[in-house]
Amino acid sequence: MTDPQQNHMPLVSALHAYRNARSARFHIPGHAGEVASGSVFHELFGGVLPFDVTEIEGLDDLHQPEDCIADAERLAAHFYGSDQTFFLVQGSSLGNQAMIAAHCRQGDVVLVQRNVHQSIVHGLLLAEVRVVWLMPEVDLMTGIASSVSIRTLTEALQANQHSAIRAVILQRPNYYGQIGADFQQIVSLAHDKCAMVMVDEAHGAHFGIHHQLPQSSLQLGADVVVQSTHKMLGSLTMGAMLHVQGPLVDVPAIRRTLRVLQTSSPSYLIMASLDAIRGALQHEGIVKIERVISRSTMLRKLLDEHQHLEVVDAEDPCKIVIFDRHGSRTGFELKKWFEERGCIPELADLNHVVFVITWQTPDEFIDRLQVTCLKYSCLEQSDVKKYTIVEFSDVEFSFEPKQMPSLSQWLHGNSHEFIHSVPIELAEGCICADSITPYPPGIPIVFPGELIRASHVKNIFIFYAAGAMIKGTHKHEKTDQLMVRIRSHKGENQE
């Protein structure tokens, strides 16, 4: 982080140089860098159109970078402490899929944290691996599932001691800013077994930048780490980075996989925002992060003394997770209450609402949130709405590797299978053909290929009744029943 070149933003500089040359543009995109003033398009995008370009001379190529993009990625790698960093223009979801597909072959055994994002599941489908699900620790007070313990990983490795474990795939932090205590031990144990450690660190791109923030997964020894730069640092939406280090990583395979999965027309605006954020962090990041930590700490103290609201403990000071301590409002109702008063949170679940405060959040916004919290009072009613979040303990956990279906099998079934939809209340005991996922945050209740249990059905209806969007379900066009796709053997009754 002491390299004076860190103040240089090579991709940003290259785009400025091309704009300033004012060349006549006869290349895509079709707006040619300009649009007639007075139009809605000009009102929305007029200021950025000159920088919205394609792979032309002097602006490099994301899929084979040798010039300004290569320099920008090299500076990012130096800043974050990786051996190599790849820019992503399709978010951490793409990065998660790429890190798995690049390193895992069909039939490989991988150990995966159960409460991962759906993009990890999609990566497992693409790789057609065998998965051992690792149950996360669940906070009994809040019901929030956090991280995997060293005890759970040790038991899983012992149960599969005769198998070659290809990778341990984790999420750190969770959506609530919690990281767990065992991560560094988990990395060491996995490496002792010659297994890679891959981490979805989408919500931790700011980790390790300041001593009052948690260390990043890279700093703690992980091999591949994917971060959503847009989430916690403020690049343009879909801007993310994939960091790698160590001898277990196949860098050429990652680049080939990114060439397959990532668009051949990457957004220069998104890439330039990654370069700009890294440069800005180097220049002023420490001071601004200290401001945010100070403001967040003050807000937490206020909530600790609040009569009606309570704050959840989290290692990441940039996540403010609150709930109605009397249970008079669900998380979704609490979210609506704040939205009606001009404070828009990141997400809600059955009980909690999550606010994200970053190094770029204006003081004015934090002041407004603080004032709004002070105005909150619970509903005077006896109907307590405290729910239990998805009950992982109700799921039958086994350390036996389960073969993930291929993407084709997931979409269409095997030759001897029939995929059809049934009302969710009739799905108990069936094999799920989709990923049933309340969104946000995007953690599946049921994965494709899993047996749908009574606890799953119960939790799906709880989420639905509370107002959550549930991906992987749909309404019957005539009866309005909530439907889910299941897999049946051909010849079975499919009505």
Coordinates of C-alpha atoms in Angstrom, one line a residue:
M1 CA 0.0 0.0 0.0
T2 CA 3.0 2.3 0.1
D3 CA 3.7 2.2 -3.7
P4 CA 3.5 5.9 -5.0
Q5 CA 2.1 4.5 -8.2
Q6 CA -1.1 3.7 -6.3
N7 CA -2.1 7.3 -6.8
H8 CA -2.2 6.7 -10.5
M9 CA -5.3 5.3 -12.1
P10 CA -4.2 4.0 -15.5
L11 CA -7.5 3.0 -16.9
V12 CA -9.2 6.2 -15.8
S13 CA -6.3 8.2 -17.4
A14 CA -6.6 6.3 -20.7
L15 CA -10.3 7.0 -20.9
H16 CA -9.7 10.7 -20.2
A17 CA -7.1 10.8 -22.9
Y18 CA -9.5 9.2 -25.5
R19 CA -12.3 11.6 -24.6
N20 CA -10.0 14.6 -24.8
A21 CA -8.8 13.6 -28.3
R22 CA -12.4 14.1 -29.5
S23 CA -11.9 11.7 -32.4
A24 CA -14.8 10.9 -34.7
R25 CA -16.1 7.6 -33.4
F26 CA -17.1 5.0 -35.9
H27 CA -17.2 2.1 -33.5
I28 CA -19.6 0.6 -31.0
P29 CA -21.4 1.5 -28.8
G30 CA -23.9 3.1 -31.2
H31 CA -24.2 6.4 -29.2
A32 CA -20.7 7.3 -30.4
G33 CA -20.0 9.1 -27.2
E34 CA -22.7 11.8 -27.7
V35 CA -26.4 12.2 -27.8
A36 CA -28.7 15.1 -28.6
S37 CA -29.2 17.4 -25.6
G38 CA -32.7 17.7 -24.2
S39 CA -33.5 13.9 -24.6
V40 CA -34.1 11.7 -21.6
F41 CA -31.1 9.6 -22.6
H42 CA -28.9 12.7 -22.5
E43 CA -30.4 13.7 -19.1
L44 CA -29.5 10.3 -17.6
F45 CA -26.2 9.5 -19.3
G46 CA -24.9 12.6 -21.1
G47 CA -22.0 13.0 -18.6
V48 CA -20.7 9.5 -18.9
L49 CA -21.3 8.6 -22.6
P50 CA -17.8 9.8 -23.7
F51 CA -16.3 7.2 -21.4
D52 CA -18.6 4.4 -22.5
V53 CA -16.3 2.8 -25.1
T54 CA -15.1 -0.6 -26.4
E55 CA -11.8 -2.3 -27.0
I56 CA -10.0 0.0 -29.3
E57 CA -6.3 0.9 -29.6
G58 CA -5.0 2.3 -26.4
L59 CA -7.8 1.0 -24.2
D60 CA -6.7 -2.6 -23.8
D61 CA -8.8 -5.8 -23.6
L62 CA -10.2 -7.2 -20.4
H63 CA -9.8 -10.8 -21.6
Q64 CA -6.2 -10.4 -22.6
P65 CA -5.0 -7.3 -20.8
E66 CA -1.5 -5.9 -21.7
D67 CA -1.8 -2.2 -21.2
C68 CA -4.0 0.1 -19.0
I69 CA -6.3 -2.7 -17.8
A70 CA -3.3 -4.8 -16.9
D71 CA -1.7 -1.9 -15.0
A72 CA -5.0 -1.2 -13.2
E73 CA -5.3 -4.9 -12.1
R74 CA -1.7 -5.0 -11.1
L75 CA -2.2 -1.9 -8.8
A76 CA -5.3 -3.5 -7.4
A77 CA -3.4 -6.7 -6.6
H78 CA -0.7 -4.7 -4.9
F79 CA -3.3 -2.7 -2.9
Y80 CA -5.1 -5.8 -1.7
G81 CA -2.1 -8.0 -1.2
S82 CA -2.9 -10.7 -3.8
D83 CA -0.6 -12.4 -6.3
Q84 CA -3.0 -11.4 -9.0
T85 CA -6.4 -9.6 -9.3
F86 CA -9.0 -9.9 -12.0
F87 CA -11.6 -7.2 -12.7
L88 CA -15.2 -8.4 -12.9
V89 CA -18.0 -6.6 -14.7
Q90 CA -20.8 -9.0 -13.8
G91 CA -20.5 -8.9 -10.0
S92 CA -19.4 -11.4 -7.4
S93 CA -21.9 -13.9 -8.8
L94 CA -19.8 -14.3 -11.9
G95 CA -16.6 -14.5 -9.8
N96 CA -18.0 -17.2 -7.6
Q97 CA -19.0 -19.3 -10.6
A98 CA -15.6 -18.8 -12.2
M99 CA -13.5 -19.7 -9.2
I100 CA -15.3 -23.0 -8.9
A101 CA -15.5 -23.9 -12.6
A102 CA -11.8 -23.1 -13.0
H103 CA -10.6 -25.5 -10.3
C104 CA -13.2 -28.2 -9.9
R105 CA -13.7 -31.2 -12.2
Q106 CA -16.8 -33.3 -12.5
G107 CA -17.1 -35.6 -9.5
D108 CA -14.6 -33.7 -7.3
V109 CA -15.5 -33.6 -3.6
V110 CA -15.9 -30.1 -2.2
L111 CA -16.9 -29.0 1.3
V112 CA -19.4 -26.1 1.1
Q113 CA -20.9 -23.8 3.8
R114 CA -24.7 -24.4 3.7
N115 CA -25.8 -20.8 3.9
V116 CA -23.9 -19.6 0.8
H117 CA -25.3 -17.3 -1.9
Q118 CA -27.2 -18.9 -4.8
S119 CA -24.3 -18.0 -7.2
I120 CA -22.1 -20.6 -5.4
V121 CA -24.8 -23.2 -6.0
H122 CA -24.9 -22.2 -9.7
G123 CA -21.1 -22.7 -9.8
L124 CA -21.4 -26.1 -8.2
L125 CA -24.0 -27.0 -10.9
L126 CA -21.6 -25.9 -13.6
A127 CA -18.8 -27.9 -12.2
E128 CA -20.9 -31.0 -11.5
V129 CA -19.1 -31.7 -8.3
R130 CA -19.9 -33.8 -5.3
V131 CA -20.8 -31.6 -2.3
V132 CA -20.5 -32.1 1.4
W133 CA -22.7 -29.4 3.0
L134 CA -21.2 -27.9 6.2
M135 CA -23.8 -26.7 8.7
P136 CA -23.1 -23.1 9.9
E137 CA -23.3 -22.1 13.5
V138 CA -26.7 -20.5 14.4
D139 CA -27.1 -17.8 17.0
L140 CA -29.8 -19.1 19.3
M141 CA -30.9 -15.5 20.3
T142 CA -31.3 -14.1 16.8
G143 CA -31.7 -17.2 14.7
I144 CA -29.0 -15.9 12.3
A145 CA -26.7 -18.5 10.6
S146 CA -23.1 -17.3 10.6
S147 CA -20.0 -19.2 9.9
V148 CA -18.7 -22.8 9.9
S149 CA -16.8 -23.9 13.0
I150 CA -13.4 -25.7 13.0
R151 CA -15.2 -28.6 14.8
T152 CA -17.6 -29.0 11.9
L153 CA -14.9 -28.9 9.3
T154 CA -12.8 -31.4 11.3
E155 CA -15.7 -33.9 11.5
A156 CA -16.4 -33.5 7.7
L157 CA -12.7 -34.2 6.9
Q158 CA -12.6 -37.2 9.1
A159 CA -15.8 -38.6 7.6
N160 CA -14.2 -38.2 4.1
Q161 CA -10.6 -39.1 5.0
H162 CA -10.4 -41.5 2.1
S163 CA -11.5 -38.9 -0.4
A164 CA -9.4 -36.2 -2.0
I165 CA -11.0 -32.9 -1.0
R166 CA -10.6 -30.4 -3.8
A167 CA -11.8 -27.3 -2.0
V168 CA -13.5 -25.8 1.0
I169 CA -15.9 -23.1 -0.1
L170 CA -17.0 -20.5 2.5
Q171 CA -18.9 -17.2 2.8
R172 CA -17.3 -14.4 4.9
P173 CA -18.8 -12.3 6.2
N174 CA -22.5 -13.2 6.2
Y175 CA -25.1 -10.6 5.2
Y176 CA -25.2 -9.3 8.8
G177 CA -21.4 -8.5 9.1
Q178 CA -20.5 -11.5 11.2
I179 CA -17.3 -13.5 10.4
G180 CA -16.9 -16.1 13.1
A181 CA -13.7 -16.9 15.1
D182 CA -12.3 -20.0 13.4
F183 CA -11.5 -18.9 9.8
Q184 CA -7.7 -18.9 10.1
Q185 CA -7.7 -22.4 11.6
I186 CA -10.1 -23.6 8.9
V187 CA -7.6 -22.3 6.2
S188 CA -4.7 -24.1 7.9
L189 CA -6.6 -27.3 8.3
A190 CA -7.8 -27.2 4.7
H191 CA -4.3 -26.6 3.4
D192 CA -3.0 -29.5 5.5
K193 CA -5.3 -31.7 3.4
C194 CA -4.1 -30.0 0.2
A195 CA -7.6 -28.5 -0.3
M196 CA -8.0 -25.0 -1.7
V197 CA -10.0 -22.4 0.3
M198 CA -12.4 -20.4 -1.9
V199 CA -14.2 -17.5 -0.2
D200 CA -17.3 -15.5 -1.3
E201 CA -16.3 -12.2 0.4
A202 CA -18.8 -10.2 -1.5
H203 CA -19.6 -8.0 1.6
G204 CA -16.0 -7.7 2.7
A205 CA -14.2 -5.7 0.0
H206 CA -13.4 -3.1 2.7
F207 CA -11.8 -5.7 5.1
G208 CA -8.2 -5.3 5.9
I209 CA -8.0 -1.7 4.7
H210 CA -8.1 -0.2 8.2
H211 CA -6.9 -1.8 11.5
Q212 CA -10.3 -1.4 13.1
L213 CA -11.9 -3.5 10.4
P214 CA -11.6 -7.3 10.3
Q215 CA -8.7 -8.8 8.3
S216 CA -9.5 -9.9 4.8
S217 CA -9.7 -13.5 3.8
L218 CA -6.6 -13.0 1.7
Q219 CA -4.7 -11.7 4.7
L220 CA -5.7 -14.9 6.6
G221 CA -4.5 -17.2 3.8
A222 CA -7.4 -18.0 1.5
D223 CA -6.5 -19.0 -2.0
V224 CA -9.2 -17.4 -4.0
V225 CA -11.4 -14.5 -2.8
V226 CA -14.2 -12.8 -4.6
Q227 CA -15.3 -9.3 -3.5
S228 CA -18.1 -7.1 -4.6
T229 CA -16.3 -3.7 -4.8
H230 CA -19.7 -2.1 -5.6
K231 CA -21.3 -3.3 -2.3
M232 CA -19.1 -1.8 0.4
L233 CA -16.7 0.4 -1.4
G234 CA -18.9 2.1 -4.0
S235 CA -17.8 1.2 -7.5
L236 CA -20.5 1.1 -10.1
T237 CA -23.0 -1.7 -9.7
M238 CA -21.6 -5.1 -10.9
G239 CA -18.1 -4.0 -10.3
A240 CA -16.2 -6.7 -8.4
M241 CA -12.7 -8.3 -8.1
L242 CA -11.4 -11.8 -8.0
H243 CA -8.1 -12.1 -6.0
V244 CA -5.8 -15.1 -6.0
Q245 CA -2.7 -16.2 -4.2
G246 CA -0.5 -19.2 -3.5
P247 CA 0.6 -22.4 -5.4
L248 CA -2.8 -24.1 -5.4
V249 CA -4.4 -21.6 -7.8
D250 CA -4.5 -22.2 -11.6
V251 CA -4.3 -18.7 -12.9
P252 CA -4.5 -19.6 -16.6
A253 CA -7.6 -21.7 -15.9
I254 CA -9.2 -18.7 -14.2
R255 CA -8.5 -16.5 -17.1
R256 CA -9.9 -19.1 -19.6
T257 CA -13.0 -19.5 -17.4
L258 CA -13.6 -15.8 -17.2
R259 CA -13.3 -15.6 -21.0
V260 CA -16.1 -18.2 -21.2
L261 CA -18.4 -16.8 -18.5
Q262 CA -17.8 -13.1 -18.7
T263 CA -19.2 -10.9 -21.4
S264 CA -17.1 -10.2 -24.5
S265 CA -18.2 -6.6 -24.3
P266 CA -17.2 -5.5 -20.8
S267 CA -18.3 -2.1 -19.5
Y268 CA -15.4 0.4 -19.4
L269 CA -17.5 2.5 -17.0
I270 CA -17.6 -0.4 -14.5
M271 CA -13.9 -1.2 -15.0
A272 CA -12.9 2.4 -14.7
S273 CA -14.9 2.6 -11.4
L274 CA -12.9 -0.3 -10.0
D275 CA -9.7 1.6 -10.9
A276 CA -11.0 4.9 -9.5
I277 CA -12.1 3.4 -6.2
R278 CA -8.8 1.7 -5.6
G279 CA -7.0 5.0 -6.3
A280 CA -9.4 7.0 -4.1
L281 CA -8.9 4.5 -1.2
Q282 CA -5.2 5.0 -1.5
H283 CA -5.6 8.7 -1.4
E284 CA -8.3 9.3 1.3
G285 CA -9.6 5.9 2.3
I286 CA -8.2 5.7 5.9
V287 CA -9.6 9.1 6.9
K288 CA -13.0 8.4 5.6
I289 CA -13.2 4.9 7.0
E290 CA -12.3 6.2 10.4
R291 CA -15.2 8.7 10.1
V292 CA -17.6 5.8 9.3
I293 CA -16.4 3.6 12.1
S294 CA -16.8 6.5 14.6
R295 CA -20.3 7.3 13.3
S296 CA -21.3 3.7 13.3
T297 CA -20.0 3.2 16.9
M298 CA -22.1 6.2 18.1
L299 CA -25.2 4.9 16.4
R300 CA -24.7 1.4 17.9
K301 CA -24.4 3.0 21.4
L302 CA -27.7 4.9 20.8
L303 CA -29.4 1.7 19.8
D304 CA -28.0 -0.2 22.8
E305 CA -30.0 2.3 24.9
H306 CA -33.1 2.3 22.7
Q307 CA -36.4 1.3 24.4
H308 CA -37.9 -0.4 21.4
L309 CA -35.0 -1.3 19.0
E310 CA -32.1 -3.6 19.5
V311 CA -28.8 -3.9 17.5
V312 CA -27.2 -7.3 16.5
D313 CA -23.6 -7.8 17.4
A314 CA -21.3 -7.9 14.3
E315 CA -17.6 -7.7 13.7
D316 CA -18.1 -5.4 10.7
P317 CA -19.0 -1.9 12.0
C318 CA -20.3 -1.0 8.6
K319 CA -23.4 -3.2 9.0
I320 CA -26.2 -1.9 11.3
V321 CA -28.6 -4.8 12.0
I322 CA -31.6 -4.0 14.1
F323 CA -34.9 -5.5 15.2
D324 CA -37.9 -4.7 17.2
R325 CA -37.0 -6.0 20.7
H326 CA -40.7 -6.5 21.5
G327 CA -41.5 -8.4 18.3
S328 CA -44.3 -6.1 17.3
R329 CA -43.0 -5.7 13.7
T330 CA -41.4 -8.2 11.4
G331 CA -38.2 -7.3 9.6
F332 CA -40.2 -6.6 6.5
E333 CA -42.6 -4.4 8.4
L334 CA -39.7 -2.6 10.0
K335 CA -38.1 -2.1 6.6
K336 CA -41.4 -0.5 5.3
W337 CA -41.5 1.8 8.4
F338 CA -38.1 3.1 7.7
E339 CA -38.7 3.5 4.0
E340 CA -41.8 5.6 4.6
R341 CA -39.6 8.0 6.5
G342 CA -36.9 8.2 3.9
C343 CA -34.3 5.7 5.1
I344 CA -33.9 2.9 2.6
P345 CA -32.2 -0.2 4.1
E346 CA -30.2 -2.8 2.3
L347 CA -32.5 -5.8 3.1
A348 CA -34.9 -7.3 5.6
D349 CA -35.5 -10.8 6.8
L350 CA -38.3 -12.2 9.0
N351 CA -37.0 -10.3 12.1
H352 CA -34.2 -7.9 11.1
V353 CA -33.5 -5.0 8.9
V354 CA -30.0 -4.3 7.7
F355 CA -28.4 -0.9 7.0
V356 CA -25.1 -0.5 5.2
I357 CA -22.9 2.4 6.1
T358 CA -19.9 2.8 3.9
W359 CA -16.9 5.2 3.6
Q360 CA -19.0 7.1 1.0
T361 CA -22.2 7.4 3.0
P362 CA -22.8 11.2 3.7
D363 CA -23.0 12.4 7.3
E364 CA -26.4 13.8 6.4
F365 CA -27.7 10.3 5.7
I366 CA -26.3 8.9 9.0
D367 CA -27.9 11.8 10.9
R368 CA -31.2 11.1 9.3
L369 CA -31.0 7.4 10.2
Q370 CA -30.1 8.3 13.8
V371 CA -33.1 10.7 14.1
T372 CA -35.5 8.2 12.6
C373 CA -34.4 5.5 15.0
L374 CA -35.1 7.8 17.9
K375 CA -38.6 8.3 16.6
Y376 CA -39.4 4.6 16.5
S377 CA -41.8 3.1 18.9
C378 CA -43.3 -0.4 18.9
L379 CA -46.9 -1.3 18.2
E380 CA -49.1 -1.7 21.2
Q381 CA -50.3 -5.3 20.6
S382 CA -50.0 -8.7 22.1
D383 CA -49.3 -10.5 18.8
V384 CA -45.6 -11.1 19.0
K385 CA -44.1 -11.6 15.5
K386 CA -40.8 -13.0 16.4
Y387 CA -39.9 -15.7 13.9
T388 CA -37.2 -18.3 13.6
I389 CA -35.1 -17.9 10.5
V390 CA -34.7 -21.0 8.3
E391 CA -34.1 -23.8 10.7
F392 CA -30.9 -25.4 9.5
S393 CA -31.1 -27.8 12.4
D394 CA -34.3 -29.3 10.8
V395 CA -32.3 -30.3 7.7
E396 CA -30.8 -33.8 7.7
F397 CA -27.1 -33.1 7.5
S398 CA -24.8 -35.8 6.4
F399 CA -21.1 -35.7 5.6
E400 CA -21.7 -38.1 2.7
P401 CA -20.9 -36.3 -0.6
K402 CA -23.9 -35.6 -2.8
Q403 CA -23.6 -35.4 -6.5
M404 CA -24.8 -32.1 -7.9
P405 CA -26.9 -32.4 -11.0
S406 CA -25.5 -30.9 -14.3
L407 CA -27.0 -27.7 -15.5
S408 CA -28.9 -29.6 -18.2
Q409 CA -30.3 -32.0 -15.5
W410 CA -31.2 -29.1 -13.3
L411 CA -33.1 -27.4 -16.2
H412 CA -34.7 -30.5 -17.9
G413 CA -34.2 -33.6 -15.7
N414 CA -32.5 -36.9 -16.7
S415 CA -33.8 -39.0 -19.5
H416 CA -35.8 -41.0 -17.0
E417 CA -37.1 -38.0 -15.1
F418 CA -40.0 -35.6 -15.5
I419 CA -39.8 -32.1 -14.0
H420 CA -43.1 -30.5 -13.2
S421 CA -44.7 -28.1 -10.8
V422 CA -46.8 -28.9 -7.7
P423 CA -48.4 -26.7 -5.0
I424 CA -45.8 -26.2 -2.3
E425 CA -48.0 -27.7 0.4
L426 CA -48.0 -31.0 -1.6
A427 CA -44.2 -31.0 -2.2
E428 CA -43.1 -32.6 1.1
G429 CA -41.1 -35.8 0.3
C430 CA -40.4 -34.7 -3.3
I431 CA -37.0 -34.0 -4.8
C432 CA -36.6 -30.2 -5.5
A433 CA -35.8 -29.3 -9.1
D434 CA -34.9 -25.7 -8.4
S435 CA -33.2 -23.5 -5.8
I436 CA -35.9 -22.0 -3.5
T437 CA -34.4 -18.7 -2.4
P438 CA -35.9 -15.8 -0.4
Y439 CA -34.3 -12.7 -2.0
P440 CA -32.6 -10.8 -0.6
P441 CA -30.4 -12.0 0.8
G442 CA -30.2 -14.9 -1.6
I443 CA -29.6 -17.9 0.7
P444 CA -31.5 -20.9 -0.6
I445 CA -33.9 -22.7 1.7
V446 CA -33.7 -25.8 -0.5
F447 CA -31.1 -26.6 -3.1
P448 CA -31.8 -28.5 -6.4
G449 CA -31.6 -32.2 -5.7
E450 CA -32.5 -31.9 -2.0
L451 CA -35.5 -33.6 -0.4
I452 CA -38.2 -31.1 0.4
R453 CA -39.1 -31.6 4.1
A454 CA -41.9 -30.4 6.3
S455 CA -39.6 -27.7 7.8
H456 CA -38.8 -26.4 4.3
V457 CA -42.5 -26.0 3.5
K458 CA -43.2 -24.3 6.8
N459 CA -40.4 -21.8 6.3
I460 CA -41.3 -21.1 2.7
F461 CA -44.9 -20.2 3.9
I462 CA -43.5 -18.1 6.7
F463 CA -41.3 -16.1 4.4
Y464 CA -44.1 -15.7 1.9
A465 CA -46.7 -14.6 4.5
A466 CA -44.1 -12.1 5.8
G467 CA -43.8 -10.5 2.4
A468 CA -40.5 -11.9 1.0
M469 CA -39.8 -12.5 -2.6
I470 CA -39.1 -16.2 -3.1
K471 CA -37.2 -17.1 -6.2
G472 CA -37.7 -20.7 -7.4
T473 CA -41.5 -20.5 -6.8
H474 CA -44.3 -19.2 -9.0
K475 CA -48.0 -18.6 -8.8
H476 CA -50.4 -21.0 -10.7
E477 CA -52.0 -18.9 -13.4
K478 CA -55.5 -20.1 -12.6
T479 CA -55.6 -21.0 -8.9
D480 CA -53.0 -18.5 -7.6
Q481 CA -51.4 -21.3 -5.6
L482 CA -47.7 -21.1 -4.7
M483 CA -46.0 -23.7 -6.9
V484 CA -42.5 -25.3 -6.9
R485 CA -40.8 -27.5 -9.5
I486 CA -40.0 -31.1 -8.5
R487 CA -38.3 -34.1 -10.1
S488 CA -40.3 -37.4 -10.6
H489 CA -39.5 -40.6 -12.4
K490 CA -41.3 -41.0 -15.6
G491 CA -44.4 -43.1 -15.2
E492 CA -45.3 -41.6 -11.8
N493 CA -48.5 -39.6 -11.4
Q494 CA -47.6 -36.1 -12.6
E495 CA -51.0 -34.4 -12.0

